[in-house]
mmCIF file of C-alpha atoms and ligand atoms in Angstrom:
data_model
loop_
_atom_site.group_PDB
_atom_site.id
_atom_site.type_symbol
_atom_site.label_atom_id
_atom_site.label_comp_id
_atom_site.label_asym_id
_atom_site.label_seq_id
_atom_site.Cartn_x
_atom_site.Cartn_y
_atom_site.Cartn_z
ATOM 1 C CA ALA K 1 15.947 28.475 -19.695
ATOM 2 C CA SER K 2 16.615 30.992 -16.938
ATOM 3 C CA LYS K 3 19.841 29.411 -15.631
ATOM 4 C CA GLU K 4 21.926 30.025 -18.737
ATOM 5 C CA SER K 5 20.538 33.446 -19.455
ATOM 6 C CA GLY K 6 22.297 35.291 -16.610
ATOM 7 C CA ARG K 7 20.453 38.489 -15.807
ATOM 8 C CA GLY K 8 17.655 37.133 -17.925
ATOM 9 C CA ARG K 9 16.600 34.738 -15.225
ATOM 10 C CA TRP K 10 14.783 37.593 -13.502
ATOM 11 C CA THR K 11 12.584 37.933 -16.523
ATOM 12 C CA ALA K 12 11.907 34.185 -16.920
ATOM 13 C CA TYR K 13 9.003 34.349 -14.545
ATOM 14 C CA HIS K 14 6.199 31.820 -14.809
ATOM 15 C CA PRO K 15 3.090 32.839 -12.924
ATOM 16 C CA GLN K 16 1.632 29.339 -13.277
ATOM 17 C CA MET K 17 4.600 27.942 -11.311
ATOM 18 C CA ASP K 18 3.706 30.192 -8.400
ATOM 19 C CA GLU K 19 0.143 29.139 -8.770
ATOM 20 C CA GLU K 20 1.059 25.461 -8.595
ATOM 21 C CA ARG K 21 3.236 26.045 -5.572
ATOM 22 C CA GLU K 22 0.468 28.043 -3.976
ATOM 23 C CA THR K 23 -2.011 25.219 -4.618
ATOM 24 C CA ARG K 24 0.349 22.667 -3.099
ATOM 25 C CA ASN K 25 1.034 24.871 -0.080
ATOM 26 C CA GLN K 26 -2.670 25.387 0.455
ATOM 27 C CA MET K 27 -3.252 21.679 0.136
ATOM 28 C CA ALA K 28 -0.507 20.968 2.687
ATOM 29 C CA LEU K 29 -2.124 23.430 5.110
ATOM 30 C CA ASP K 30 -5.526 21.805 4.671
ATOM 31 C CA LEU K 31 -3.965 18.369 5.078
ATOM 32 C CA ARG K 32 -2.321 19.433 8.313
ATOM 33 C CA ALA K 33 -5.684 20.670 9.577
ATOM 34 C CA ALA K 34 -7.298 17.375 8.566
ATOM 35 C CA ILE K 35 -4.704 15.414 10.548
ATOM 36 C CA ASP K 36 -5.150 17.739 13.547
ATOM 37 C CA ASN K 37 -8.928 17.350 13.404
ATOM 38 C CA GLU K 38 -8.753 13.577 12.882
ATOM 39 C CA ASP K 39 -10.455 13.927 9.512
ATOM 40 C CA ILE K 40 -8.290 11.358 7.740
ATOM 41 C CA GLN K 41 -10.380 8.266 7.185
ATOM 42 C CA VAL K 42 -9.347 4.695 6.629
ATOM 43 C CA VAL K 43 -11.061 2.292 4.243
ATOM 44 C CA TYR K 44 -10.366 -1.420 3.981
ATOM 45 C CA GLN K 45 -9.985 -3.554 0.881
ATOM 46 C CA PRO K 46 -10.608 -7.322 1.086
ATOM 47 C CA VAL K 47 -7.738 -9.733 0.401
ATOM 48 C CA VAL K 48 -8.824 -13.317 -0.281
ATOM 49 C CA ASP K 49 -7.290 -16.792 -0.389
ATOM 50 C CA SER K 50 -6.672 -17.561 -4.054
ATOM 51 C CA SER K 51 -8.286 -21.001 -4.050
ATOM 52 C CA THR K 52 -11.248 -20.620 -1.656
ATOM 53 C CA PHE K 53 -11.789 -16.846 -1.999
ATOM 54 C CA GLU K 54 -12.126 -16.787 1.761
ATOM 55 C CA LEU K 55 -11.501 -13.344 3.293
ATOM 56 C CA VAL K 56 -8.081 -13.581 4.957
ATOM 57 C CA SER K 57 -6.900 -10.011 5.277
ATOM 58 C CA VAL K 58 -7.663 -6.352 4.605
ATOM 59 C CA GLU K 59 -5.463 -3.534 3.361
ATOM 60 C CA ALA K 60 -5.930 -0.194 5.107
ATOM 61 C CA LEU K 61 -6.029 2.749 2.675
ATOM 62 C CA ALA K 62 -6.137 6.415 3.675
ATOM 63 C CA ARG K 63 -8.944 8.677 2.448
ATOM 64 C CA TRP K 64 -9.165 12.444 2.630
ATOM 65 C CA ASN K 65 -12.266 14.435 1.827
ATOM 66 C CA ARG K 66 -10.891 17.945 1.413
ATOM 67 C CA PRO K 67 -13.380 20.604 2.519
ATOM 68 C CA GLY K 68 -14.635 22.567 -0.460
ATOM 69 C CA HIS K 69 -12.860 20.277 -2.940
ATOM 70 C CA GLY K 70 -14.110 16.725 -2.370
ATOM 71 C CA PRO K 71 -12.096 13.503 -2.194
ATOM 72 C CA VAL K 72 -8.364 13.787 -2.971
ATOM 73 C CA SER K 73 -6.559 10.646 -4.201
ATOM 74 C CA PRO K 74 -3.833 9.257 -1.925
ATOM 75 C CA ASP K 75 -1.605 9.270 -5.006
ATOM 76 C CA VAL K 76 -1.851 13.079 -4.670
ATOM 77 C CA PHE K 77 -1.931 13.716 -0.913
ATOM 78 C CA ILE K 78 0.611 11.096 0.212
ATOM 79 C CA PRO K 79 3.436 12.774 -1.796
ATOM 80 C CA ILE K 80 2.324 16.142 -0.389
ATOM 81 C CA ALA K 81 2.404 14.692 3.131
ATOM 82 C CA GLU K 82 5.921 13.411 2.389
ATOM 83 C CA ALA K 83 7.120 16.764 1.073
ATOM 84 C CA SER K 84 5.632 18.808 3.904
ATOM 85 C CA GLY K 85 6.772 16.692 6.844
ATOM 86 C CA LEU K 86 3.268 15.427 7.630
ATOM 87 C CA ILE K 87 3.781 11.809 6.645
ATOM 88 C CA ASP K 88 4.975 10.622 10.080
ATOM 89 C CA ARG K 89 1.793 11.765 11.781
ATOM 90 C CA LEU K 90 -0.486 10.738 8.941
ATOM 91 C CA GLY K 91 1.058 7.270 8.708
ATOM 92 C CA LEU K 92 0.853 6.656 12.454
ATOM 93 C CA ASP K 93 -2.742 7.925 12.482
ATOM 94 C CA VAL K 94 -3.706 5.368 9.806
ATOM 95 C CA LEU K 95 -1.874 2.620 11.695
ATOM 96 C CA ARG K 96 -3.549 3.562 14.994
ATOM 97 C CA GLN K 97 -7.039 3.691 13.453
ATOM 98 C CA SER K 98 -6.636 0.394 11.635
ATOM 99 C CA LEU K 99 -5.168 -1.457 14.640
ATOM 100 C CA MET K 100 -8.141 -0.324 16.722
ATOM 101 C CA GLN K 101 -10.432 -1.539 13.957
ATOM 102 C CA LEU K 102 -8.618 -4.881 13.717
ATOM 103 C CA ALA K 103 -9.546 -5.571 17.349
ATOM 104 C CA GLU K 104 -13.140 -5.946 16.058
ATOM 105 C CA TRP K 105 -12.098 -8.501 13.449
ATOM 106 C CA PRO K 106 -10.609 -11.580 15.138
ATOM 107 C CA GLY K 107 -9.045 -14.001 12.681
ATOM 108 C CA LEU K 108 -8.295 -11.356 10.045
ATOM 109 C CA LYS K 109 -4.906 -9.981 9.148
ATOM 110 C CA LEU K 110 -4.194 -6.350 8.279
ATOM 111 C CA SER K 111 -1.759 -4.633 5.973
ATOM 112 C CA VAL K 112 -0.831 -0.977 6.240
ATOM 113 C CA ASN K 113 1.264 1.108 3.839
ATOM 114 C CA VAL K 114 4.416 2.795 5.054
ATOM 115 C CA SER K 115 6.134 5.646 3.197
ATOM 116 C CA PRO K 116 9.896 6.069 2.791
ATOM 117 C CA GLY K 117 9.597 9.298 4.802
ATOM 118 C CA GLN K 118 8.403 7.356 7.850
ATOM 119 C CA PHE K 119 11.422 5.083 7.582
ATOM 120 C CA ARG K 120 13.653 8.140 7.907
ATOM 121 C CA ASP K 121 12.227 8.991 11.341
ATOM 122 C CA PRO K 122 14.552 7.311 13.871
ATOM 123 C CA ALA K 123 11.613 7.018 16.285
ATOM 124 C CA PHE K 124 9.421 5.156 13.784
ATOM 125 C CA ALA K 125 9.922 1.602 15.080
ATOM 126 C CA GLY K 126 9.391 2.821 18.651
ATOM 127 C CA HIS K 127 6.087 4.478 17.716
ATOM 128 C CA VAL K 128 4.961 1.283 15.999
ATOM 129 C CA ALA K 129 5.804 -0.759 19.113
ATOM 130 C CA ASP K 130 3.828 1.720 21.270
ATOM 131 C CA LEU K 131 0.747 1.377 19.066
ATOM 132 C CA PHE K 132 0.793 -2.400 19.397
ATOM 133 C CA TYR K 133 1.167 -2.018 23.132
ATOM 134 C CA VAL K 134 -1.762 0.376 23.575
ATOM 135 C CA THR K 135 -4.118 -1.480 21.196
ATOM 136 C CA GLY K 136 -3.156 -4.957 22.422
ATOM 137 C CA ILE K 137 -3.019 -6.260 18.836
ATOM 138 C CA ASP K 138 -0.734 -9.218 18.154
ATOM 139 C CA PRO K 139 1.953 -7.835 15.781
ATOM 140 C CA HIS K 140 1.980 -11.156 13.905
ATOM 141 C CA ARG K 141 -1.403 -10.224 12.459
ATOM 142 C CA VAL K 142 0.012 -7.144 10.770
ATOM 143 C CA VAL K 143 1.985 -6.612 7.572
ATOM 144 C CA LEU K 144 3.662 -3.307 6.757
ATOM 145 C CA GLU K 145 3.828 -2.658 3.000
ATOM 146 C CA MET K 146 6.673 -0.676 1.502
ATOM 147 C CA THR K 147 7.787 0.093 -2.022
ATOM 148 C CA GLU K 148 11.340 -0.454 -3.178
ATOM 149 C CA THR K 149 12.397 3.234 -3.333
ATOM 150 C CA TYR K 150 13.818 3.469 0.147
ATOM 151 C CA PHE K 151 15.499 0.050 0.029
ATOM 152 C CA ILE K 152 17.348 0.997 -3.133
ATOM 153 C CA GLN K 153 18.354 4.485 -1.964
ATOM 154 C CA ASN K 154 19.285 3.586 1.584
ATOM 155 C CA PRO K 155 19.964 -0.153 1.882
ATOM 156 C CA GLU K 156 22.024 0.041 5.078
ATOM 157 C CA ARG K 157 19.595 2.206 6.978
ATOM 158 C CA ALA K 158 16.617 0.249 5.639
ATOM 159 C CA ARG K 159 18.086 -2.986 6.932
ATOM 160 C CA THR K 160 18.457 -1.519 10.434
ATOM 161 C CA VAL K 161 14.851 -0.311 10.576
ATOM 162 C CA LEU K 162 13.601 -3.624 9.157
ATOM 163 C CA GLU K 163 15.447 -5.520 11.869
ATOM 164 C CA ARG K 164 13.795 -3.391 14.552
ATOM 165 C CA LEU K 165 10.352 -3.901 13.052
ATOM 166 C CA ARG K 166 10.925 -7.649 12.791
ATOM 167 C CA LYS K 167 11.833 -7.753 16.486
ATOM 168 C CA ILE K 168 8.437 -6.249 17.234
ATOM 169 C CA GLY K 169 6.922 -9.151 15.276
ATOM 170 C CA VAL K 170 5.338 -7.374 12.305
ATOM 171 C CA GLN K 171 5.822 -8.738 8.812
ATOM 172 C CA ILE K 172 7.184 -6.717 5.923
ATOM 173 C CA ALA K 173 5.823 -6.868 2.388
ATOM 174 C CA LEU K 174 7.307 -5.409 -0.760
ATOM 175 C CA ASP K 175 4.505 -3.456 -2.450
ATOM 176 C CA ASP K 176 4.132 -2.812 -6.195
ATOM 177 C CA PHE K 177 6.582 -5.609 -7.044
ATOM 178 C CA GLY K 178 7.185 -5.880 -10.782
ATOM 179 C CA SER K 179 6.777 -2.151 -11.419
ATOM 180 C CA GLY K 180 10.387 -1.184 -10.679
ATOM 181 C CA PHE K 181 13.924 -2.468 -10.764
ATOM 182 C CA SER K 182 14.126 -5.013 -7.940
ATOM 183 C CA SER K 183 16.923 -7.503 -8.613
ATOM 184 C CA VAL K 184 17.176 -11.011 -7.238
ATOM 185 C CA GLY K 185 20.117 -10.145 -4.992
ATOM 186 C CA TYR K 186 18.264 -7.296 -3.433
ATOM 187 C CA LEU K 187 15.118 -9.312 -2.883
ATOM 188 C CA ARG K 188 17.165 -11.965 -1.124
ATOM 189 C CA GLN K 189 19.107 -9.583 1.084
ATOM 190 C CA PHE K 190 16.023 -7.946 2.615
ATOM 191 C CA GLY K 191 14.132 -11.202 3.146
ATOM 192 C CA PHE K 192 10.623 -9.826 2.662
ATOM 193 C CA ASP K 193 7.796 -11.831 4.218
ATOM 194 C CA ARG K 194 5.506 -11.240 1.244
ATOM 195 C CA MET K 195 5.528 -9.649 -2.215
ATOM 196 C CA LYS K 196 2.619 -7.817 -3.744
ATOM 197 C CA ILE K 197 2.492 -7.979 -7.530
ATOM 198 C CA ASP K 198 1.762 -4.545 -8.952
ATOM 199 C CA LYS K 199 -1.609 -4.044 -10.560
ATOM 200 C CA SER K 200 -0.048 -2.807 -13.802
ATOM 201 C CA LEU K 201 1.437 -6.280 -14.296
ATOM 202 C CA VAL K 202 -1.823 -8.001 -13.360
ATOM 203 C CA GLN K 203 -3.809 -5.805 -15.697
ATOM 204 C CA SER K 204 -1.439 -6.363 -18.607
ATOM 205 C CA LEU K 205 -2.802 -9.927 -18.658
ATOM 206 C CA GLY K 206 -4.884 -10.203 -21.757
ATOM 207 C CA ASP K 207 -2.491 -8.011 -23.743
ATOM 208 C CA GLY K 208 -1.101 -11.238 -25.270
ATOM 209 C CA HIS K 209 0.687 -14.389 -24.163
ATOM 210 C CA ARG K 210 3.944 -12.548 -23.315
ATOM 211 C CA ALA K 211 2.136 -10.844 -20.451
ATOM 212 C CA VAL K 212 1.222 -14.191 -18.903
ATOM 213 C CA GLU K 213 4.844 -15.323 -19.166
ATOM 214 C CA MET K 214 6.151 -12.119 -17.564
ATOM 215 C CA LEU K 215 3.709 -12.526 -14.732
ATOM 216 C CA GLN K 216 4.569 -16.191 -14.246
ATOM 217 C CA ALA K 217 8.286 -15.359 -14.200
ATOM 218 C CA THR K 218 7.755 -12.598 -11.632
ATOM 219 C CA VAL K 219 5.731 -14.812 -9.298
ATOM 220 C CA ALA K 220 8.208 -17.673 -9.805
ATOM 221 C CA LEU K 221 11.076 -15.375 -8.802
ATOM 222 C CA ALA K 222 9.407 -14.566 -5.478
ATOM 223 C CA ARG K 223 8.483 -18.204 -4.923
ATOM 224 C CA SER K 224 12.033 -19.335 -5.602
ATOM 225 C CA LEU K 225 12.958 -17.255 -2.553
ATOM 226 C CA ASP K 226 10.109 -18.926 -0.612
ATOM 227 C CA VAL K 227 8.207 -15.658 -0.401
ATOM 228 C CA PRO K 228 4.402 -15.879 -0.695
ATOM 229 C CA VAL K 229 2.803 -13.607 -3.285
ATOM 230 C CA THR K 230 -0.338 -11.462 -3.278
ATOM 231 C CA ALA K 231 -1.666 -10.093 -6.561
ATOM 232 C CA GLU K 232 -3.363 -6.706 -6.507
ATOM 233 C CA GLY K 233 -5.680 -5.086 -9.021
ATOM 234 C CA VAL K 234 -7.535 -8.327 -9.824
ATOM 235 C CA GLU K 235 -10.660 -7.354 -11.731
ATOM 236 C CA THR K 236 -11.650 -10.368 -13.835
ATOM 237 C CA ASP K 237 -12.269 -14.097 -13.374
ATOM 238 C CA GLN K 238 -9.601 -14.848 -15.962
ATOM 239 C CA GLN K 239 -6.981 -12.817 -14.079
ATOM 240 C CA ALA K 240 -7.892 -14.610 -10.848
ATOM 241 C CA VAL K 241 -7.459 -18.010 -12.507
ATOM 242 C CA ASN K 242 -4.124 -17.082 -14.102
ATOM 243 C CA LEU K 243 -2.774 -15.650 -10.864
ATOM 244 C CA ARG K 244 -3.756 -18.682 -8.811
ATOM 245 C CA LEU K 245 -2.152 -20.989 -11.398
ATOM 246 C CA ALA K 246 0.986 -18.811 -11.426
ATOM 247 C CA GLY K 247 1.305 -19.412 -7.683
ATOM 248 C CA CYS K 248 -0.216 -16.410 -5.891
ATOM 249 C CA ASP K 249 -1.754 -17.522 -2.597
ATOM 250 C CA GLN K 250 -3.684 -14.279 -2.055
ATOM 251 C CA LEU K 251 -5.663 -12.032 -4.371
ATOM 252 C CA GLN K 252 -6.885 -8.459 -3.997
ATOM 253 C CA GLY K 253 -8.912 -6.330 -6.394
ATOM 254 C CA TYR K 254 -12.282 -4.996 -7.432
ATOM 255 C CA LEU K 255 -13.378 -8.558 -8.348
ATOM 256 C CA PHE K 256 -13.580 -9.282 -4.612
ATOM 257 C CA GLY K 257 -14.337 -5.821 -3.333
ATOM 258 C CA ARG K 258 -13.338 -2.184 -3.501
ATOM 259 C CA PRO K 259 -11.848 -0.419 -0.515
ATOM 260 C CA CYS K 260 -14.852 -0.007 1.795
ATOM 261 C CA SER K 261 -16.093 0.982 5.225
ATOM 262 C CA PRO K 262 -15.653 -1.199 8.319
ATOM 263 C CA ALA K 263 -19.402 -1.940 8.154
ATOM 264 C CA ASP K 264 -18.965 -3.405 4.655
ATOM 265 C CA ILE K 265 -16.140 -5.636 5.911
ATOM 266 C CA ASP K 266 -18.437 -6.730 8.774
ATOM 267 C CA ALA K 267 -21.021 -7.715 6.156
ATOM 268 C CA LEU K 268 -18.460 -9.753 4.187
ATOM 269 C CA ARG K 269 -17.486 -11.546 7.378
ATOM 270 C CA LEU K 270 -21.140 -12.343 8.098
ATOM 271 C CA ARG K 271 -21.815 -13.585 4.554
ATOM 272 C CA PRO K 272 -18.681 -15.514 3.516
ATOM 273 C CA MET K 273 -20.938 -17.521 1.150
ATOM 274 C CA ASP K 274 -20.880 -14.675 -1.382
ATOM 275 C CA LEU K 275 -17.147 -14.996 -1.960
ATOM 276 C CA ARG K 276 -17.217 -18.793 -1.761
ATOM 277 C CA ALA K 277 -19.935 -18.936 -4.405
ATOM 278 C CA LYS K 278 -17.835 -16.739 -6.659
ATOM 279 C CA ALA K 279 -14.872 -19.109 -6.239
ATOM 280 C CA ALA K 280 -17.087 -22.088 -7.092
ATOM 281 C CA ALA K 281 -18.489 -20.353 -10.170
ATOM 282 C CA ILE K 282 -15.008 -19.520 -11.450
ATOM 283 C CA ALA K 283 -13.748 -23.068 -10.750
ATOM 284 C CA PHE K 284 -16.718 -24.362 -12.755
ATOM 285 C CA ALA K 285 -16.122 -22.018 -15.698
ATOM 286 C CA HIS K 286 -12.326 -22.544 -15.751
ATOM 287 C CA PRO K 287 -11.765 -26.152 -14.658
HETATM 288 P P1 C2E P 1 -1.161 0.529 -2.983
HETATM 289 O O1 C2E P 1 -0.659 0.368 -1.602
HETATM 290 O O2 C2E P 1 -0.485 -0.252 -4.040
HETATM 291 O O3 C2E P 1 -2.724 0.193 -2.892
HETATM 292 C C1 C2E P 1 -3.474 -0.402 -3.910
HETATM 293 C C2 C2E P 1 -4.211 0.642 -4.724
HETATM 294 O O4 C2E P 1 -4.838 -0.008 -5.825
HETATM 295 C C3 C2E P 1 -5.346 1.336 -3.963
HETATM 296 O O5 C2E P 1 -5.465 2.654 -4.483
HETATM 297 C C4 C2E P 1 -6.558 0.504 -4.369
HETATM 298 O O6 C2E P 1 -7.782 1.201 -4.239
HETATM 299 C C5 C2E P 1 -6.224 0.235 -5.817
HETATM 300 N N1 C2E P 1 -6.896 -0.977 -6.303
HETATM 301 C C6 C2E P 1 -7.155 -2.112 -5.631
HETATM 302 N N2 C2E P 1 -7.767 -3.018 -6.416
HETATM 303 C C7 C2E P 1 -7.893 -2.455 -7.631
HETATM 304 C C8 C2E P 1 -8.446 -2.908 -8.885
HETATM 305 O O7 C2E P 1 -8.950 -4.022 -9.017
HETATM 306 N N3 C2E P 1 -8.364 -2.027 -9.928
HETATM 307 C C9 C2E P 1 -7.815 -0.792 -9.801
HETATM 308 N N4 C2E P 1 -7.800 -0.016 -10.889
HETATM 309 N N5 C2E P 1 -7.292 -0.329 -8.638
HETATM 310 C C10 C2E P 1 -7.336 -1.158 -7.573
HETATM 311 P P2 C2E P 1 -5.606 3.932 -3.544
HETATM 312 O O8 C2E P 1 -6.444 3.626 -2.351
HETATM 313 O O9 C2E P 1 -6.010 5.070 -4.427
HETATM 314 O O10 C2E P 1 -4.127 4.178 -3.038
HETATM 315 C C11 C2E P 1 -3.089 4.487 -3.920
HETATM 316 C C12 C2E P 1 -1.747 4.394 -3.260
HETATM 317 O O11 C2E P 1 -1.623 5.418 -2.261
HETATM 318 C C13 C2E P 1 -1.501 3.083 -2.518
HETATM 319 O O12 C2E P 1 -1.102 2.075 -3.440
HETATM 320 C C14 C2E P 1 -0.394 3.504 -1.568
HETATM 321 O O13 C2E P 1 0.838 3.508 -2.235
HETATM 322 C C15 C2E P 1 -0.792 4.937 -1.239
HETATM 323 N N6 C2E P 1 -1.497 4.955 0.045
HETATM 324 C C16 C2E P 1 -2.819 4.804 0.327
HETATM 325 N N7 C2E P 1 -3.046 4.886 1.644
HETATM 326 C C17 C2E P 1 -1.834 5.079 2.240
HETATM 327 C C18 C2E P 1 -1.388 5.247 3.601
HETATM 328 O O14 C2E P 1 -2.164 5.184 4.577
HETATM 329 N N8 C2E P 1 -0.038 5.457 3.785
HETATM 330 C C19 C2E P 1 0.828 5.488 2.749
HETATM 331 N N9 C2E P 1 2.112 5.681 3.009
HETATM 332 N N10 C2E P 1 0.450 5.316 1.475
HETATM 333 C C20 C2E P 1 -0.866 5.123 1.220
HETATM 334 MG MG1 MG P 2 -0.210 -1.280 -0.524
HETATM 335 MG MG1 MG P 3 0.519 -1.788 -4.523
HETATM 336 MG MG1 MG P 4 1.195 1.851 -4.976
#
């Protein structure tokens, strides 16, 4: 209201706006300290083969326990990291930690999220190459996940960075597919190595038969471009069955495991029977 009111704008003062800004600034300061002190943690969520439920990959997810406040959701602190210029360091820290962890898990693949802000850093691809060099990890074991925002806003620039990353050997996945506006032409032009179906689409299953059709059409679109599909947010047996039938080769969600510590992933690797038994039980119940 202040813009149109001329002089009046000086009176249109909202203390709660200052308060919000103050809270965000304080959070950004604390986040910076957490990055400096190496207090950002990484948890790993299992990704399984859709027919055997064998553990094939893990997704690295950042966690921040803010002193005096408790855990802050990445949906809150990642945007703050983006806005305050911390995302480059935070993102590389998560990548470094998870590559070092992957060295302990031969045979597994890893996916790591990348923010649009990191794509804007001209040195990004070079930093990624350095991390593979120092950790000795084969880049073919790693998938970088990105949402469509940057591709839509900056297609030319995005293509250049993607080419550089591909030369390193990493794969690129489109995250949260089905939640935005991705068109066929755009999906084709970037040639993603994998699509991840957004959990909102997965969890709409059960809302009626239209939901199943939407999901099938979305997976079919990716498959028509020869792109393999992972479904995320899988919580029920029925969802798992529908997603496998729709053509997803990988599944991820609380049904198979929440994001967890490296020790919990070790345990899953030592007891693969648990997941296999679950697959058998579901196959028996939904022949
Ligand atoms: P995302 O990359 O799409 O990750 C999947 C999110 O879905 C994770 O939330 C995961 O815990 C949650 N999830 C997985 N399975 C289920 C399920 O069965 N049910 C439900 N309700 N949720 C499930 P999280 O860890 O809170 O992360 C949220 C988002 O924050 C991520 O979405 C990603 O966009 C971003 N994020 C997390 N870590 C990083 C990071 O290191 N870098 C960047 N750039 N972004 C990150
Ligand atoms: Mg992701
Ligand atoms: Mg996602
Ligand atoms: Mg997301």
